[in-house]
CSV table of C-alpha atoms and ligand atoms in Angstrom, one decimal:
chain,number,residue,atom,x,y,z
A,266,MET,CA,12.8,15.1,17.2
A,267,SER,CA,12.7,13.4,13.8
A,268,GLU,CA,9.5,13.0,11.8
A,269,SER,CA,7.2,10.1,13.0
A,270,PHE,CA,5.6,7.8,10.5
A,271,LEU,CA,2.5,5.6,10.7
A,272,ILE,CA,2.7,3.0,8.0
A,273,ALA,CA,-0.8,1.7,7.6
A,274,GLY,CA,-2.0,-1.7,6.4
A,275,ALA,CA,1.3,-3.1,5.2
A,276,THR,CA,1.8,-6.8,4.4
A,277,LEU,CA,4.7,-8.2,6.4
A,278,PRO,CA,7.1,-10.8,4.8
A,279,ASP,CA,5.1,-13.6,6.6
A,280,GLY,CA,1.9,-12.5,4.8
A,281,SER,CA,0.2,-11.0,7.9
A,282,ARG,CA,-1.1,-7.4,7.8
A,283,ALA,CA,0.0,-4.7,10.2
A,284,ASP,CA,0.5,-1.1,11.0
A,285,LEU,CA,3.9,0.1,12.0
A,286,LEU,CA,4.7,3.2,14.0
A,287,ILE,CA,8.2,4.7,13.5
A,288,GLU,CA,9.5,7.2,16.1
A,289,ASP,CA,13.0,8.4,16.7
A,290,GLY,CA,14.5,6.0,14.2
A,291,THR,CA,12.9,2.9,15.8
A,292,VAL,CA,9.9,0.7,15.2
A,293,VAL,CA,7.9,1.5,18.4
A,294,GLU,CA,4.6,-0.2,17.6
A,295,LEU,CA,3.5,-3.0,15.3
A,296,GLY,CA,0.0,-4.4,15.3
A,297,ALA,CA,-3.4,-4.7,13.8
A,298,SER,CA,-4.6,-1.1,14.4
A,299,VAL,CA,-2.0,1.4,15.7
A,300,SER,CA,-3.1,5.0,16.0
A,301,ALA,CA,-0.9,8.0,16.2
A,302,THR,CA,-2.3,11.5,15.5
A,303,ASP,CA,0.9,13.4,15.1
A,304,ALA,CA,2.7,10.9,12.7
A,305,THR,CA,2.8,11.2,8.9
A,306,ARG,CA,0.6,8.6,7.6
A,307,VAL,CA,1.8,6.3,4.8
A,308,ASP,CA,-0.9,4.2,3.1
A,309,ALA,CA,0.7,0.8,2.6
A,310,ASP,CA,-2.4,-1.1,1.4
A,311,GLY,CA,-1.2,-3.8,-0.9
A,312,LEU,CA,2.5,-3.0,-0.3
A,313,ILE,CA,5.0,-5.5,1.1
A,314,ALA,CA,7.0,-4.1,4.1
A,315,LEU,CA,10.5,-5.7,3.8
A,316,PRO,CA,13.3,-5.0,6.3
A,317,GLY,CA,15.8,-2.6,4.7
A,318,LEU,CA,17.9,-4.5,2.1
A,319,VAL,CA,21.6,-5.0,2.8
A,320,ASP,CA,24.0,-5.3,-0.1
A,321,LEU,CA,27.3,-7.1,0.7
A,322,HIS,CA,28.8,-6.1,-2.7
A,323,THR,CA,28.6,-2.5,-3.9
A,324,HIS,CA,31.1,-0.5,-5.8
A,325,LEU,CA,30.7,3.1,-4.7
A,326,ARG,CA,33.9,4.3,-6.5
A,327,GLU,CA,34.8,7.0,-4.0
A,328,PRO,CA,37.5,8.0,-3.4
A,329,GLY,CA,39.1,8.3,-6.8
A,330,TYR,CA,36.5,7.4,-9.5
A,331,GLU,CA,33.9,10.0,-8.8
A,332,GLN,CA,33.1,10.3,-12.5
A,333,SER,CA,31.6,6.8,-12.2
A,334,GLU,CA,29.8,7.1,-8.8
A,335,THR,CA,30.2,8.8,-5.4
A,336,VAL,CA,29.2,7.6,-2.0
A,337,LEU,CA,26.3,10.1,-2.2
A,338,THR,CA,25.0,9.0,-5.7
A,339,GLY,CA,25.6,5.3,-5.0
A,340,THR,CA,23.7,5.4,-1.7
A,341,ARG,CA,20.9,7.3,-3.5
A,342,ALA,CA,20.8,4.4,-5.9
A,343,ALA,CA,20.7,2.0,-2.9
A,344,ALA,CA,17.7,3.8,-1.4
A,345,ALA,CA,15.9,3.7,-4.7
A,346,GLY,CA,16.3,0.0,-4.7
A,347,GLY,CA,15.1,-0.5,-1.1
A,348,TYR,CA,18.6,-0.8,0.4
A,349,THR,CA,19.4,0.7,3.8
A,350,ALA,CA,23.0,-0.7,4.1
A,351,VAL,CA,25.7,-1.3,1.6
A,352,PHE,CA,29.2,-2.8,1.9
A,353,ALA,CA,31.5,-0.7,-0.2
A,354,MET,CA,34.1,-2.6,-2.2
A,355,ALA,CA,37.8,-1.7,-1.8
A,356,ASN,CA,38.8,-1.0,-5.4
A,357,THR,CA,38.9,2.7,-5.0
A,358,SER,CA,41.8,5.1,-5.6
A,359,PRO,CA,43.5,5.1,-3.2
A,360,VAL,CA,42.6,1.5,-2.5
A,361,SER,CA,40.7,1.0,0.7
A,362,ASP,CA,43.6,-0.8,2.3
A,363,THR,CA,44.3,1.4,5.3
A,364,ALA,CA,42.4,2.6,8.4
A,365,GLY,CA,42.5,6.1,7.0
A,366,VAL,CA,40.8,5.3,3.7
A,367,VAL,CA,38.1,3.0,5.2
A,368,GLU,CA,37.3,5.7,7.8
A,369,GLN,CA,37.0,8.3,5.0
A,370,VAL,CA,34.4,6.0,3.2
A,371,LEU,CA,32.6,5.5,6.5
A,372,SER,CA,32.4,9.3,7.0
A,373,LEU,CA,31.2,10.0,3.5
A,374,GLY,CA,28.4,7.5,4.1
A,375,GLU,CA,27.4,9.1,7.3
A,376,ALA,CA,27.4,12.6,5.7
A,377,ALA,CA,25.3,11.4,2.7
A,378,GLY,CA,22.6,10.0,5.0
A,379,TYR,CA,20.9,7.6,2.6
A,380,ALA,CA,22.2,4.2,3.9
A,381,THR,CA,24.7,2.7,6.3
A,382,VAL,CA,28.0,2.4,4.5
A,383,ARG,CA,30.3,-0.3,5.8
A,384,PRO,CA,33.6,-0.2,4.0
A,385,ILE,CA,35.2,-3.5,2.8
A,386,GLY,CA,39.0,-3.6,3.3
A,387,ALA,CA,41.4,-4.8,0.7
A,388,VAL,CA,43.1,-8.1,1.5
A,389,THR,CA,46.4,-7.1,-0.1
A,390,VAL,CA,48.2,-3.8,-0.4
A,391,GLY,CA,46.9,-1.8,-3.4
A,392,LEU,CA,45.0,-5.0,-4.5
A,393,GLY,CA,48.4,-6.0,-5.7
A,394,GLY,CA,48.2,-9.6,-4.5
A,395,GLU,CA,51.6,-9.6,-3.0
A,396,GLN,CA,51.5,-8.3,0.6
A,397,LEU,CA,48.8,-8.5,3.2
A,398,ALA,CA,47.1,-5.1,3.9
A,399,GLU,CA,46.7,-3.8,7.4
A,400,LEU,CA,43.7,-6.0,8.2
A,401,GLY,CA,43.9,-5.6,12.0
A,402,ALA,CA,44.2,-1.8,11.8
A,403,MET,CA,41.1,-1.6,9.5
A,404,ALA,CA,39.2,-3.9,11.9
A,405,ALA,CA,40.2,-1.8,14.9
A,406,SER,CA,39.4,1.5,13.1
A,407,ARG,CA,36.1,3.4,13.5
A,408,ALA,CA,34.9,1.7,10.4
A,409,GLN,CA,35.1,-1.7,12.2
A,410,VAL,CA,35.9,-3.6,9.0
A,411,ARG,CA,34.9,-7.2,9.1
A,412,VAL,CA,34.8,-8.1,5.4
A,413,PHE,CA,37.9,-8.1,3.3
A,414,SER,CA,38.1,-8.5,-0.4
A,415,ASP,CA,40.4,-7.7,-3.4
A,416,ASP,CA,37.3,-7.9,-5.6
A,417,GLY,CA,38.1,-7.3,-9.2
A,418,PHE,CA,41.1,-9.4,-8.5
A,419,CYS,CA,41.5,-12.9,-7.1
A,420,VAL,CA,43.8,-13.5,-4.1
A,421,SER,CA,45.5,-16.1,-6.2
A,422,ASP,CA,48.6,-16.8,-4.1
A,423,PRO,CA,47.5,-19.7,-1.8
A,424,MET,CA,49.9,-18.7,0.9
A,425,LEU,CA,48.6,-15.2,1.1
A,426,MET,CA,45.0,-16.5,1.1
A,427,ARG,CA,45.9,-18.8,3.9
A,428,ARG,CA,47.5,-16.0,5.9
A,429,ALA,CA,44.5,-13.7,5.3
A,430,LEU,CA,42.0,-16.4,6.5
A,431,GLU,CA,44.1,-17.1,9.6
A,432,TYR,CA,44.5,-13.4,10.4
A,433,VAL,CA,40.8,-12.4,10.3
A,434,LYS,CA,39.9,-15.2,12.8
A,435,ALA,CA,41.0,-12.9,15.6
A,436,PHE,CA,38.0,-10.6,15.1
A,437,ASP,CA,35.6,-13.0,13.3
A,438,GLY,CA,36.3,-11.4,10.0
A,439,VAL,CA,35.6,-12.9,6.6
A,440,ILE,CA,37.6,-13.1,3.4
A,441,ALA,CA,35.3,-12.4,0.4
A,442,GLN,CA,37.1,-14.0,-2.5
A,443,HIS,CA,36.7,-13.0,-6.2
A,444,ALA,CA,37.3,-16.5,-7.5
A,445,GLN,CA,39.0,-16.2,-10.8
A,446,GLU,CA,42.2,-18.1,-11.6
A,447,PRO,CA,44.2,-15.4,-13.4
A,448,ARG,CA,46.2,-17.7,-15.6
A,449,LEU,CA,43.1,-19.4,-16.9
A,450,THR,CA,41.4,-16.1,-17.8
A,451,GLN,CA,44.1,-14.1,-19.5
A,452,GLY,CA,42.4,-12.0,-22.1
A,453,ALA,CA,39.0,-13.7,-21.4
A,454,GLN,CA,36.0,-11.9,-22.8
A,455,MET,CA,32.9,-14.1,-22.3
A,456,ASN,CA,31.9,-17.5,-21.0
A,457,GLU,CA,33.9,-20.2,-22.7
A,458,GLY,CA,31.8,-22.5,-24.8
A,459,VAL,CA,30.3,-23.0,-28.2
A,460,LEU,CA,29.1,-19.4,-28.3
A,461,SER,CA,32.5,-17.8,-27.5
A,462,GLY,CA,33.9,-19.8,-30.5
A,463,GLU,CA,31.1,-18.7,-32.7
A,464,LEU,CA,31.4,-15.0,-31.7
A,465,GLY,CA,35.3,-15.0,-31.8
A,466,LEU,CA,35.7,-13.9,-28.3
A,467,ALA,CA,38.3,-15.3,-25.9
A,468,GLY,CA,36.7,-17.8,-23.5
A,469,TRP,CA,36.4,-17.5,-19.7
A,470,PRO,CA,36.2,-21.0,-18.5
A,471,ALA,CA,34.0,-22.1,-15.6
A,472,VAL,CA,36.9,-24.0,-14.2
A,473,ALA,CA,38.8,-20.7,-13.5
A,474,GLU,CA,36.1,-20.0,-10.9
A,475,GLU,CA,35.5,-23.5,-9.7
A,476,SER,CA,39.2,-24.4,-9.1
A,477,ILE,CA,39.7,-21.3,-6.8
A,478,ILE,CA,36.6,-22.0,-4.8
A,479,ALA,CA,37.7,-25.6,-4.4
A,480,ARG,CA,41.1,-24.5,-3.2
A,481,ASP,CA,39.7,-21.8,-0.9
A,482,VAL,CA,37.1,-24.0,0.9
A,483,LEU,CA,39.9,-26.5,1.7
A,484,LEU,CA,42.1,-23.6,3.0
A,485,ALA,CA,39.2,-22.3,5.1
A,486,GLU,CA,38.7,-25.8,6.5
A,487,HIS,CA,42.4,-26.2,7.2
A,488,VAL,CA,42.6,-23.0,9.2
A,489,GLY,CA,39.1,-23.1,10.6
A,490,SER,CA,38.2,-19.7,9.2
A,491,ARG,CA,35.4,-18.0,7.4
A,492,LEU,CA,35.3,-17.7,3.6
A,493,HIS,CA,32.7,-15.9,1.5
A,494,VAL,CA,32.5,-16.5,-2.2
A,495,CYS,CA,31.6,-13.5,-4.3
A,496,HIS,CA,29.3,-13.6,-7.3
A,497,VAL,CA,29.1,-17.4,-7.9
A,498,SER,CA,28.3,-17.9,-11.6
A,499,THR,CA,28.6,-21.6,-12.5
A,500,ALA,CA,26.8,-24.8,-11.8
A,501,GLY,CA,30.1,-26.4,-10.9
A,502,SER,CA,30.8,-23.8,-8.3
A,503,VAL,CA,27.5,-24.6,-6.7
A,504,GLU,CA,28.4,-28.2,-6.5
A,505,VAL,CA,31.8,-27.4,-4.8
A,506,ILE,CA,30.1,-25.1,-2.3
A,507,ARG,CA,27.4,-27.7,-1.6
A,508,TRP,CA,30.1,-30.3,-0.9
A,509,ALA,CA,32.0,-27.9,1.4
A,510,LYS,CA,28.9,-27.0,3.4
A,511,SER,CA,28.1,-30.7,3.8
A,512,ARG,CA,31.5,-31.1,5.4
A,513,GLY,CA,30.8,-28.2,7.8
A,514,ILE,CA,33.3,-25.8,6.2
A,515,ARG,CA,32.5,-22.2,7.2
A,516,VAL,CA,31.7,-21.0,3.7
A,517,THR,CA,29.0,-18.6,2.5
A,518,ALA,CA,28.2,-17.5,-1.0
A,519,GLU,CA,26.4,-14.8,-3.0
A,520,VAL,CA,24.8,-14.7,-6.4
A,521,THR,CA,24.0,-11.5,-8.3
A,522,PRO,CA,20.6,-10.7,-9.7
A,523,HIS,CA,22.0,-10.7,-13.2
A,524,HIS,CA,23.4,-14.2,-12.9
A,525,LEU,CA,19.9,-15.3,-11.8
A,526,LEU,CA,18.2,-13.9,-14.9
A,527,LEU,CA,20.5,-13.3,-17.8
A,528,THR,CA,22.5,-15.7,-20.0
A,529,GLU,CA,25.5,-15.5,-22.4
A,530,ASP,CA,23.1,-15.4,-25.4
A,531,LEU,CA,22.8,-11.6,-24.8
A,532,VAL,CA,26.5,-11.3,-25.8
A,533,ARG,CA,25.5,-12.0,-29.5
A,534,GLY,CA,24.8,-8.3,-30.1
A,535,TYR,CA,28.3,-7.3,-28.8
A,536,ASP,CA,26.5,-4.8,-26.6
A,537,ALA,CA,29.0,-4.1,-23.7
A,538,ARG,CA,26.2,-3.5,-21.2
A,539,TYR,CA,26.2,-7.3,-21.0
A,540,LYS,CA,30.0,-7.5,-20.3
A,541,VAL,CA,30.5,-8.4,-16.7
A,542,ASN,CA,33.0,-10.2,-14.4
A,543,PRO,CA,32.3,-13.0,-13.9
A,544,PRO,CA,30.6,-13.3,-17.3
A,545,LEU,CA,27.0,-14.2,-18.0
A,546,ARG,CA,26.8,-18.0,-18.3
A,547,THR,CA,24.4,-20.6,-19.8
A,548,ARG,CA,20.8,-21.4,-19.1
A,549,ASP,CA,21.9,-24.5,-17.1
A,550,ASP,CA,24.1,-22.4,-14.9
A,551,VAL,CA,21.3,-19.9,-14.2
A,552,GLU,CA,19.0,-22.8,-13.3
A,553,ALA,CA,21.7,-24.3,-10.9
A,554,LEU,CA,22.1,-20.8,-9.3
A,555,ARG,CA,18.4,-20.4,-8.7
A,556,GLU,CA,18.1,-23.9,-7.2
A,557,ALA,CA,21.1,-23.2,-5.0
A,558,LEU,CA,19.6,-20.0,-3.6
A,559,VAL,CA,16.3,-21.8,-3.0
A,560,ASP,CA,18.0,-24.7,-1.1
A,561,GLY,CA,20.4,-22.5,0.8
A,562,THR,CA,23.7,-23.6,-0.8
A,563,ILE,CA,24.0,-20.0,-1.9
A,564,ASP,CA,23.2,-17.8,1.1
A,565,ILE,CA,22.5,-14.4,-0.3
A,566,VAL,CA,21.8,-12.1,-3.3
A,567,ALA,CA,24.4,-9.3,-3.7
A,568,THR,CA,24.3,-6.8,-6.5
A,569,ASP,CA,27.9,-6.2,-7.5
A,570,HIS,CA,26.6,-2.7,-8.5
A,571,ALA,CA,29.5,-1.6,-10.8
A,572,PRO,CA,28.8,1.8,-12.3
A,573,HIS,CA,31.0,3.0,-15.3
A,574,PRO,CA,31.0,6.1,-17.3
A,575,VAL,CA,29.2,5.9,-20.7
A,576,GLU,CA,32.5,6.0,-22.6
A,577,ALA,CA,33.8,3.0,-20.8
A,578,LYS,CA,30.8,0.9,-22.0
A,579,ASP,CA,30.0,2.6,-25.3
A,580,THR,CA,32.9,1.1,-27.1
A,581,GLU,CA,33.9,-2.2,-28.8
A,582,TRP,CA,33.5,-5.3,-26.7
A,583,ASP,CA,37.1,-6.1,-26.1
A,584,ALA,CA,37.9,-2.6,-24.8
A,585,ALA,CA,34.8,-2.1,-22.7
A,586,ALA,CA,34.9,-2.2,-18.9
A,587,ASN,CA,33.3,-5.1,-17.0
A,588,GLY,CA,30.3,-4.3,-14.8
A,589,MET,CA,26.6,-3.5,-14.5
A,590,VAL,CA,24.7,-1.3,-12.2
A,591,GLY,CA,22.3,-3.3,-10.0
A,592,LEU,CA,21.1,-1.6,-6.8
A,593,GLU,CA,18.0,0.0,-8.3
A,594,SER,CA,16.8,-3.2,-10.1
A,595,ALA,CA,17.8,-6.0,-7.7
A,596,LEU,CA,14.5,-6.5,-5.9
A,597,SER,CA,12.5,-6.6,-9.2
A,598,VAL,CA,15.0,-9.0,-10.8
A,599,VAL,CA,14.8,-11.4,-7.8
A,600,HIS,CA,11.0,-11.0,-8.0
A,601,ALA,CA,11.1,-11.9,-11.7
A,602,ALA,CA,13.5,-14.8,-11.3
A,603,LEU,CA,12.2,-16.5,-8.2
A,604,VAL,CA,9.3,-14.9,-6.5
A,605,ALA,CA,7.0,-14.8,-9.5
A,606,ASP,CA,6.9,-18.6,-9.9
A,607,GLY,CA,6.7,-19.1,-6.1
A,608,ARG,CA,10.1,-20.6,-5.5
A,609,LEU,CA,10.9,-17.9,-3.0
A,610,ASP,CA,8.4,-16.1,-0.8
A,611,TRP,CA,8.8,-12.6,0.7
A,612,ALA,CA,10.2,-14.0,4.0
A,613,ASP,CA,12.9,-15.8,1.9
A,614,VAL,CA,13.6,-12.5,0.1
A,615,ALA,CA,14.0,-10.8,3.5
A,616,ARG,CA,16.5,-13.5,4.5
A,617,VAL,CA,18.6,-13.5,1.4
A,618,MET,CA,18.6,-9.8,0.8
A,619,SER,CA,18.6,-8.4,4.4
A,620,SER,CA,19.2,-10.5,7.5
A,621,LYS,CA,21.7,-13.0,6.1
A,622,PRO,CA,24.0,-10.5,4.3
A,623,ALA,CA,24.0,-8.4,7.5
A,624,GLU,CA,24.9,-11.5,9.5
A,625,ILE,CA,27.8,-12.4,7.1
A,626,GLY,CA,29.1,-8.8,7.3
A,627,SER,CA,28.6,-8.5,11.1
A,628,LEU,CA,26.2,-5.6,10.7
A,629,ALA,CA,23.9,-5.2,13.7
A,630,GLY,CA,20.2,-4.3,13.7
A,631,TYR,CA,19.0,-6.6,10.9
A,632,ALA,CA,18.9,-10.0,12.7
A,633,ASP,CA,15.2,-9.9,13.8
A,634,GLY,CA,13.7,-8.1,10.8
A,635,LEU,CA,10.7,-5.8,11.4
A,636,VAL,CA,10.0,-6.1,15.1
A,637,VAL,CA,9.3,-3.6,17.9
A,638,GLY,CA,12.5,-2.1,19.1
A,639,ALA,CA,14.4,-2.7,15.8
A,640,PRO,CA,16.0,0.3,14.0
A,641,ALA,CA,13.4,1.6,11.4
A,642,ASN,CA,15.2,0.4,8.3
A,643,LEU,CA,12.6,-0.8,5.8
A,644,THR,CA,11.2,-0.6,2.3
A,645,LEU,CA,7.7,-0.7,1.0
A,646,TYR,CA,7.4,-2.5,-2.3
A,647,ASP,CA,4.4,-2.7,-4.6
A,648,PRO,CA,4.5,-6.3,-6.0
A,649,GLU,CA,1.6,-5.6,-8.4
A,650,ALA,CA,3.3,-2.8,-10.2
A,651,SER,CA,5.2,-3.4,-13.4
A,652,ARG,CA,7.3,-1.2,-15.7
A,653,SER,CA,9.5,-1.0,-18.6
A,654,PHE,CA,12.8,-0.4,-16.8
A,655,SER,CA,14.3,2.9,-17.9
A,656,THR,CA,17.0,5.4,-17.0
A,657,GLU,CA,14.3,7.2,-15.0
A,658,ASP,CA,14.5,4.2,-12.6
A,659,LEU,CA,18.3,4.8,-12.1
A,660,ALA,CA,19.3,7.1,-9.2
A,661,GLY,CA,23.1,6.7,-9.3
A,662,LYS,CA,25.5,8.0,-11.9
A,663,GLY,CA,25.8,4.7,-13.9
A,664,VAL,CA,23.4,4.0,-16.7
A,665,ASN,CA,25.1,0.7,-17.6
A,666,SER,CA,22.0,-1.4,-16.7
A,667,PRO,CA,21.3,-4.6,-18.6
A,668,TYR,CA,17.6,-4.2,-17.9
A,669,LEU,CA,16.8,-1.0,-19.8
A,670,GLY,CA,13.8,-1.5,-21.9
A,671,LEU,CA,12.9,-4.8,-20.2
A,672,GLU,CA,9.5,-5.3,-18.5
A,673,LEU,CA,10.3,-5.8,-14.7
A,674,PRO,CA,7.7,-6.6,-12.0
A,675,GLY,CA,7.3,-4.6,-8.8
A,676,ARG,CA,8.4,-1.2,-7.6
A,677,VAL,CA,10.0,0.3,-4.5
A,678,LEU,CA,7.7,3.1,-3.3
A,679,HIS,CA,9.1,4.1,0.1
A,680,THR,CA,12.4,3.5,1.8
A,681,PHE,CA,13.2,4.4,5.4
A,682,HIS,CA,16.7,4.5,6.8
A,683,GLN,CA,17.0,4.9,10.6
A,684,GLY,CA,13.5,6.2,10.6
A,685,ARG,CA,14.1,8.9,8.0
A,686,ARG,CA,12.4,8.6,4.6
A,687,THR,CA,14.9,8.3,1.8
A,688,VAL,CA,12.4,7.4,-1.0
A,689,ALA,CA,8.8,8.7,-1.1
A,690,ASP,CA,6.3,7.7,-3.7
A,691,GLY,CA,9.0,6.2,-5.8
A,692,THR,CA,11.2,9.3,-5.8
A,693,VAL,CA,14.5,9.6,-3.9
A,694,VAL,CA,14.1,12.3,-1.2
A,695,ASP,CA,16.7,15.1,-0.8
A,696,VAL,CA,17.6,14.1,2.8
A,697,ALA,CA,19.9,17.1,3.3
A,698,GLU,CA,16.9,19.4,2.6
A,699,VAL,CA,14.7,17.5,5.0
A,700,ALA,CA,17.4,17.7,7.7
A,701,ARG,CA,17.6,21.5,7.1
A,702,ALA,CA,13.8,22.0,7.3
B,73,NCD,N1,32.1,-7.0,-11.5
B,73,NCD,C1,32.5,-6.3,-12.5
B,73,NCD,O1,32.3,-6.6,-13.7
B,73,NCD,N2,33.3,-5.2,-12.3
B,73,NCD,C2,33.8,-4.8,-11.0
B,73,NCD,C3,35.1,-5.5,-10.7
B,73,NCD,C4,35.3,-6.8,-11.3
B,73,NCD,O2,34.9,-7.8,-10.7
B,73,NCD,O3,35.9,-6.9,-12.3
B,73,NCD,C5,34.1,-3.3,-11.1
B,73,NCD,O4,34.7,-2.8,-10.1
B,73,NCD,O5,33.7,-2.7,-12.1
């Protein structure tokens, strides 16, 4: 029998107060005053109980790039951020483009024990953009892949994109597109605009993203399939997606925490921690993205957690790798960007960071949130805490966080994955040691 927990006096996303009893990996009781003598008591007075967060866009780097992250370290980072499930991007080495590789990633996640790891399959062989990968075999594998993406690269060939969209209909899969017209972004280094001219960095125009999204929503409509747009970053993209949704096209979209908070002005110091794909944009873009998340045009927040070794970032701008870590900071950044001023409440956060990403990725167990009978995946968050974000807050291998030294609100204090505690009092638990005990 696994350890039982009585979470006492938590505030649920709807604002009500309740005790939760967790036994055998399940929420077995939820109410005003639950008693259980043999359960470990967790005092949750003043803490928000959120359903375990689900990240539809995580780079776990294993197999192949273990110097950046492993499934173990990446899921520790996830737990630290309140996540209990992550979808692992396919740009590994070998690429996750076969049943064998996705099953390997799945097994590594199960062995680590910190979060459910759902592998994302590549759309094209080797992310090469030329030949469709074995989408059906990955879907039928033990990993049950439903999300396919060449993230890092755009599926730029419209015929391949059409075929991929058609193919995944058979098992209600979804193509998650990294929308970046490659010809319009050759050598691009930062958002194209007045500032890129001033800084002497090659521009990355908004239209490179918007034109692909426009094409893809039309393709999705044409074949009646499901499209998901990764890391939307411009106001124009929001308008295209709003139009597509108004036509009933089956499109969903994500925004990253960093695109909700940070702007291109940070590039002024040429500090490559701010180098990311897609690039940080303007204040107007940030405002449009916030509005879109609030009105539902953008469905979810996804981190695009992209760890890199220090040497890949600690170099001149042009040579540095794109990407930021994001799992550990995501909830605090969403809090700062949209909860602090009341535009999102905690029920909205539960939707955009848990139930909706699970729905898009066909992940069971998150649809109803924290209810009796649901798997005990949850996080306890202290909304009154605040901290200067530091490397101490990072639990994965990557230290390429854009928030180091910034004051961020809130703090994840406890995370439970399938009834097991993965974070206790703000510290990641050694789950292997607990299992041995
Ligand atoms: N988002 C990023 O800036 N980086 C991603 C891939 C990519 O989109 O370039 C990575 O894998 O590092």
